[in-house]
Amino acid sequence: MADQTINFFHLLGTSVWIGGMIYTHFILLPSVSKIDPGESGKLQGIAAKRFSIIAWVAIIILIITGFLKTPGEMLLNISTQFGIVLFIKHIFILGVVLVGIVIGGIVVPGLRKNMPNPGEKPREKFLLFKKRLELLATTNLILGILILICASMLW
């Protein structure tokens, strides 16, 4: 029963995290480009902040359950194909964490600080932060898919 509970929370964390990235990339970002740039930036900032909280909770759950799921002797063992794939997966996870730190610590505050008022033309700095958010969100989505590919090789 404990293994099933751990697997459930691991799959739930993965679904929330990857599903949120897919939603952000394919629905939210294209949709906000259709509205006033000031309102668009405001919405992106609010959505990024809210999703960041959910994503970090999901990542923490994934790290804890992933650690519990991984046999101790395999954690840093790269002498087998399983160990190599697991190690590569962990590198991708580290990349996601680093990108998430940049988004939450630099990009979202930059968007909020440089957000134009409704009806106002966005400043160059705001547009730069908006582009960075789009690039980093895409990077995280790609890393997330690579993590899923690695995970599928471990089953």
mmCIF file of C-alpha atoms in Angstrom:
data_model
loop_
_atom_site.group_PDB
_atom_site.id
_atom_site.type_symbol
_atom_site.label_atom_id
_atom_site.label_comp_id
_atom_site.label_asym_id
_atom_site.label_seq_id
_atom_site.Cartn_x
_atom_site.Cartn_y
_atom_site.Cartn_z
ATOM 1 C CA MET A 1 0.000 0.000 0.000
ATOM 2 C CA ALA A 2 2.851 2.404 0.770
ATOM 3 C CA ASP A 3 4.335 1.873 -2.715
ATOM 4 C CA GLN A 4 0.956 2.585 -4.315
ATOM 5 C CA THR A 5 0.547 5.768 -2.280
ATOM 6 C CA ILE A 6 4.035 6.951 -3.240
ATOM 7 C CA ASN A 7 3.362 6.139 -6.912
ATOM 8 C CA PHE A 8 0.019 7.973 -6.761
ATOM 9 C CA PHE A 9 1.575 11.168 -5.411
ATOM 10 C CA HIS A 10 4.476 10.889 -7.863
ATOM 11 C CA LEU A 11 2.069 10.610 -10.797
ATOM 12 C CA LEU A 12 -0.146 13.385 -9.393
ATOM 13 C CA GLY A 13 2.851 15.710 -9.026
ATOM 14 C CA THR A 14 3.957 14.901 -12.568
ATOM 15 C CA SER A 15 0.469 15.499 -13.981
ATOM 16 C CA VAL A 16 0.059 18.845 -12.228
ATOM 17 C CA TRP A 17 3.537 20.050 -13.137
ATOM 18 C CA ILE A 18 3.701 18.935 -16.790
ATOM 19 C CA GLY A 19 0.003 19.647 -17.364
ATOM 20 C CA GLY A 20 0.487 23.175 -16.037
ATOM 21 C CA MET A 21 3.427 23.743 -18.347
ATOM 22 C CA ILE A 22 1.464 22.468 -21.345
ATOM 23 C CA TYR A 23 -1.479 24.714 -20.419
ATOM 24 C CA THR A 24 0.812 27.724 -20.005
ATOM 25 C CA HIS A 25 2.634 27.145 -23.276
ATOM 26 C CA PHE A 26 -0.235 26.192 -25.572
ATOM 27 C CA ILE A 27 -3.219 28.015 -24.056
ATOM 28 C CA LEU A 28 -2.296 30.849 -21.684
ATOM 29 C CA LEU A 29 0.619 32.498 -23.505
ATOM 30 C CA PRO A 30 -1.049 32.480 -26.952
ATOM 31 C CA SER A 31 -4.302 33.767 -25.407
ATOM 32 C CA VAL A 32 -2.756 36.691 -23.528
ATOM 33 C CA SER A 33 -1.107 37.902 -26.713
ATOM 34 C CA LYS A 34 -4.634 38.703 -27.978
ATOM 35 C CA ILE A 35 -5.405 41.271 -25.260
ATOM 36 C CA ASP A 36 -4.092 44.729 -24.343
ATOM 37 C CA PRO A 37 -0.332 44.457 -23.605
ATOM 38 C CA GLY A 38 -0.706 46.032 -20.159
ATOM 39 C CA GLU A 39 -3.478 43.645 -19.189
ATOM 40 C CA SER A 40 -1.585 40.801 -20.851
ATOM 41 C CA GLY A 41 1.492 41.459 -18.746
ATOM 42 C CA LYS A 42 -0.578 41.784 -15.603
ATOM 43 C CA LEU A 43 -2.311 38.472 -16.312
ATOM 44 C CA GLN A 44 0.996 36.768 -17.147
ATOM 45 C CA GLY A 45 2.533 38.013 -13.911
ATOM 46 C CA ILE A 46 -0.419 36.836 -11.822
ATOM 47 C CA ALA A 47 -0.615 33.459 -13.598
ATOM 48 C CA ALA A 48 3.152 32.910 -13.378
ATOM 49 C CA LYS A 49 3.130 33.654 -9.650
ATOM 50 C CA ARG A 50 0.200 31.296 -8.997
ATOM 51 C CA PHE A 51 1.600 28.532 -11.196
ATOM 52 C CA SER A 52 5.046 28.916 -9.629
ATOM 53 C CA ILE A 53 3.583 28.066 -6.223
ATOM 54 C CA ILE A 54 1.754 25.026 -7.584
ATOM 55 C CA ALA A 55 4.767 23.944 -9.639
ATOM 56 C CA TRP A 56 7.141 24.185 -6.658
ATOM 57 C CA VAL A 57 4.797 22.101 -4.506
ATOM 58 C CA ALA A 58 4.586 19.512 -7.305
ATOM 59 C CA ILE A 59 8.389 19.489 -7.727
ATOM 60 C CA ILE A 60 8.914 19.026 -3.981
ATOM 61 C CA ILE A 61 6.433 16.131 -4.018
ATOM 62 C CA LEU A 62 8.240 14.658 -7.041
ATOM 63 C CA ILE A 63 11.653 14.931 -5.394
ATOM 64 C CA ILE A 64 10.442 13.315 -2.163
ATOM 65 C CA THR A 65 8.474 10.526 -3.848
ATOM 66 C CA GLY A 66 11.205 10.014 -6.456
ATOM 67 C CA PHE A 67 13.766 9.595 -3.691
ATOM 68 C CA LEU A 68 11.470 7.112 -1.909
ATOM 69 C CA LYS A 69 10.864 5.194 -5.177
ATOM 70 C CA THR A 70 14.541 4.916 -6.108
ATOM 71 C CA PRO A 71 16.452 1.936 -4.739
ATOM 72 C CA GLY A 72 19.319 3.301 -2.613
ATOM 73 C CA GLU A 73 21.997 1.498 -4.595
ATOM 74 C CA MET A 74 20.753 3.117 -7.819
ATOM 75 C CA LEU A 75 20.708 6.746 -6.656
ATOM 76 C CA LEU A 76 24.137 7.690 -8.040
ATOM 77 C CA ASN A 77 25.058 4.449 -9.771
ATOM 78 C CA ILE A 78 25.890 5.000 -13.440
ATOM 79 C CA SER A 79 27.251 1.514 -14.060
ATOM 80 C CA THR A 80 23.967 0.300 -15.571
ATOM 81 C CA GLN A 81 21.653 1.652 -18.255
ATOM 82 C CA PHE A 82 19.002 2.235 -15.569
ATOM 83 C CA GLY A 83 21.496 4.260 -13.514
ATOM 84 C CA ILE A 84 22.612 6.317 -16.525
ATOM 85 C CA VAL A 85 19.037 7.167 -17.521
ATOM 86 C CA LEU A 86 18.203 8.032 -13.901
ATOM 87 C CA PHE A 87 21.281 10.274 -13.685
ATOM 88 C CA ILE A 88 20.343 12.067 -16.926
ATOM 89 C CA LYS A 89 16.787 12.491 -15.610
ATOM 90 C CA HIS A 90 18.208 14.088 -12.448
ATOM 91 C CA ILE A 91 20.276 16.518 -14.540
ATOM 92 C CA PHE A 92 17.119 17.563 -16.404
ATOM 93 C CA ILE A 93 15.314 17.963 -13.057
ATOM 94 C CA LEU A 94 18.128 20.205 -11.833
ATOM 95 C CA GLY A 95 17.710 22.259 -15.025
ATOM 96 C CA VAL A 96 13.985 22.664 -14.347
ATOM 97 C CA VAL A 97 14.675 23.780 -10.788
ATOM 98 C CA LEU A 98 17.252 26.342 -11.956
ATOM 99 C CA VAL A 99 14.931 27.688 -14.666
ATOM 100 C CA GLY A 100 12.127 27.878 -12.094
ATOM 101 C CA ILE A 101 14.339 29.897 -9.762
ATOM 102 C CA VAL A 102 15.133 32.337 -12.582
ATOM 103 C CA ILE A 103 11.446 32.660 -13.505
ATOM 104 C CA GLY A 104 10.265 33.154 -9.930
ATOM 105 C CA GLY A 105 13.167 35.253 -8.692
ATOM 106 C CA ILE A 106 13.981 37.456 -11.677
ATOM 107 C CA VAL A 107 11.492 37.308 -14.546
ATOM 108 C CA VAL A 108 8.151 37.538 -12.708
ATOM 109 C CA PRO A 109 9.349 40.402 -10.447
ATOM 110 C CA GLY A 110 10.733 42.137 -13.572
ATOM 111 C CA LEU A 111 7.383 41.785 -15.332
ATOM 112 C CA ARG A 112 5.542 43.226 -12.359
ATOM 113 C CA LYS A 113 7.976 46.106 -11.890
ATOM 114 C CA ASN A 114 7.834 47.153 -15.555
ATOM 115 C CA MET A 115 4.141 46.451 -16.178
ATOM 116 C CA PRO A 116 2.407 49.198 -18.153
ATOM 117 C CA ASN A 117 -0.847 50.674 -16.950
ATOM 118 C CA PRO A 118 -3.998 49.702 -18.902
ATOM 119 C CA GLY A 119 -4.043 51.470 -22.261
ATOM 120 C CA GLU A 120 -0.366 52.422 -21.947
ATOM 121 C CA LYS A 121 2.169 51.189 -24.485
ATOM 122 C CA PRO A 122 4.532 48.609 -22.939
ATOM 123 C CA ARG A 123 8.093 49.739 -22.334
ATOM 124 C CA GLU A 124 11.013 47.903 -23.927
ATOM 125 C CA LYS A 125 12.112 46.429 -20.583
ATOM 126 C CA PHE A 126 8.654 44.942 -20.012
ATOM 127 C CA LEU A 127 8.691 43.329 -23.470
ATOM 128 C CA LEU A 128 12.150 41.910 -22.724
ATOM 129 C CA PHE A 129 10.909 40.248 -19.518
ATOM 130 C CA LYS A 130 7.844 38.955 -21.368
ATOM 131 C CA LYS A 131 10.081 37.346 -24.028
ATOM 132 C CA ARG A 132 12.281 35.850 -21.302
ATOM 133 C CA LEU A 133 9.246 34.322 -19.635
ATOM 134 C CA GLU A 134 8.131 32.773 -22.919
ATOM 135 C CA LEU A 135 11.627 31.412 -23.623
ATOM 136 C CA LEU A 136 12.078 30.009 -20.124
ATOM 137 C CA ALA A 137 8.570 28.496 -20.112
ATOM 138 C CA THR A 138 9.392 26.776 -23.406
ATOM 139 C CA THR A 139 12.731 25.585 -22.010
ATOM 140 C CA ASN A 140 10.982 24.118 -18.976
ATOM 141 C CA LEU A 141 8.396 22.416 -21.150
ATOM 142 C CA ILE A 142 11.139 20.782 -23.234
ATOM 143 C CA LEU A 143 13.002 19.713 -20.086
ATOM 144 C CA GLY A 144 9.741 18.327 -18.679
ATOM 145 C CA ILE A 145 9.158 16.251 -21.802
ATOM 146 C CA LEU A 146 12.753 14.980 -21.653
ATOM 147 C CA ILE A 147 12.181 14.008 -18.016
ATOM 148 C CA LEU A 148 9.047 12.100 -19.030
ATOM 149 C CA ILE A 149 10.999 10.305 -21.768
ATOM 150 C CA CYS A 150 13.664 9.309 -19.248
ATOM 151 C CA ALA A 151 10.997 8.208 -16.757
ATOM 152 C CA SER A 152 9.321 6.040 -19.390
ATOM 153 C CA MET A 153 12.668 4.319 -19.984
ATOM 154 C CA LEU A 154 12.857 3.417 -16.269
ATOM 155 C CA TRP A 155 9.602 1.413 -16.128
#
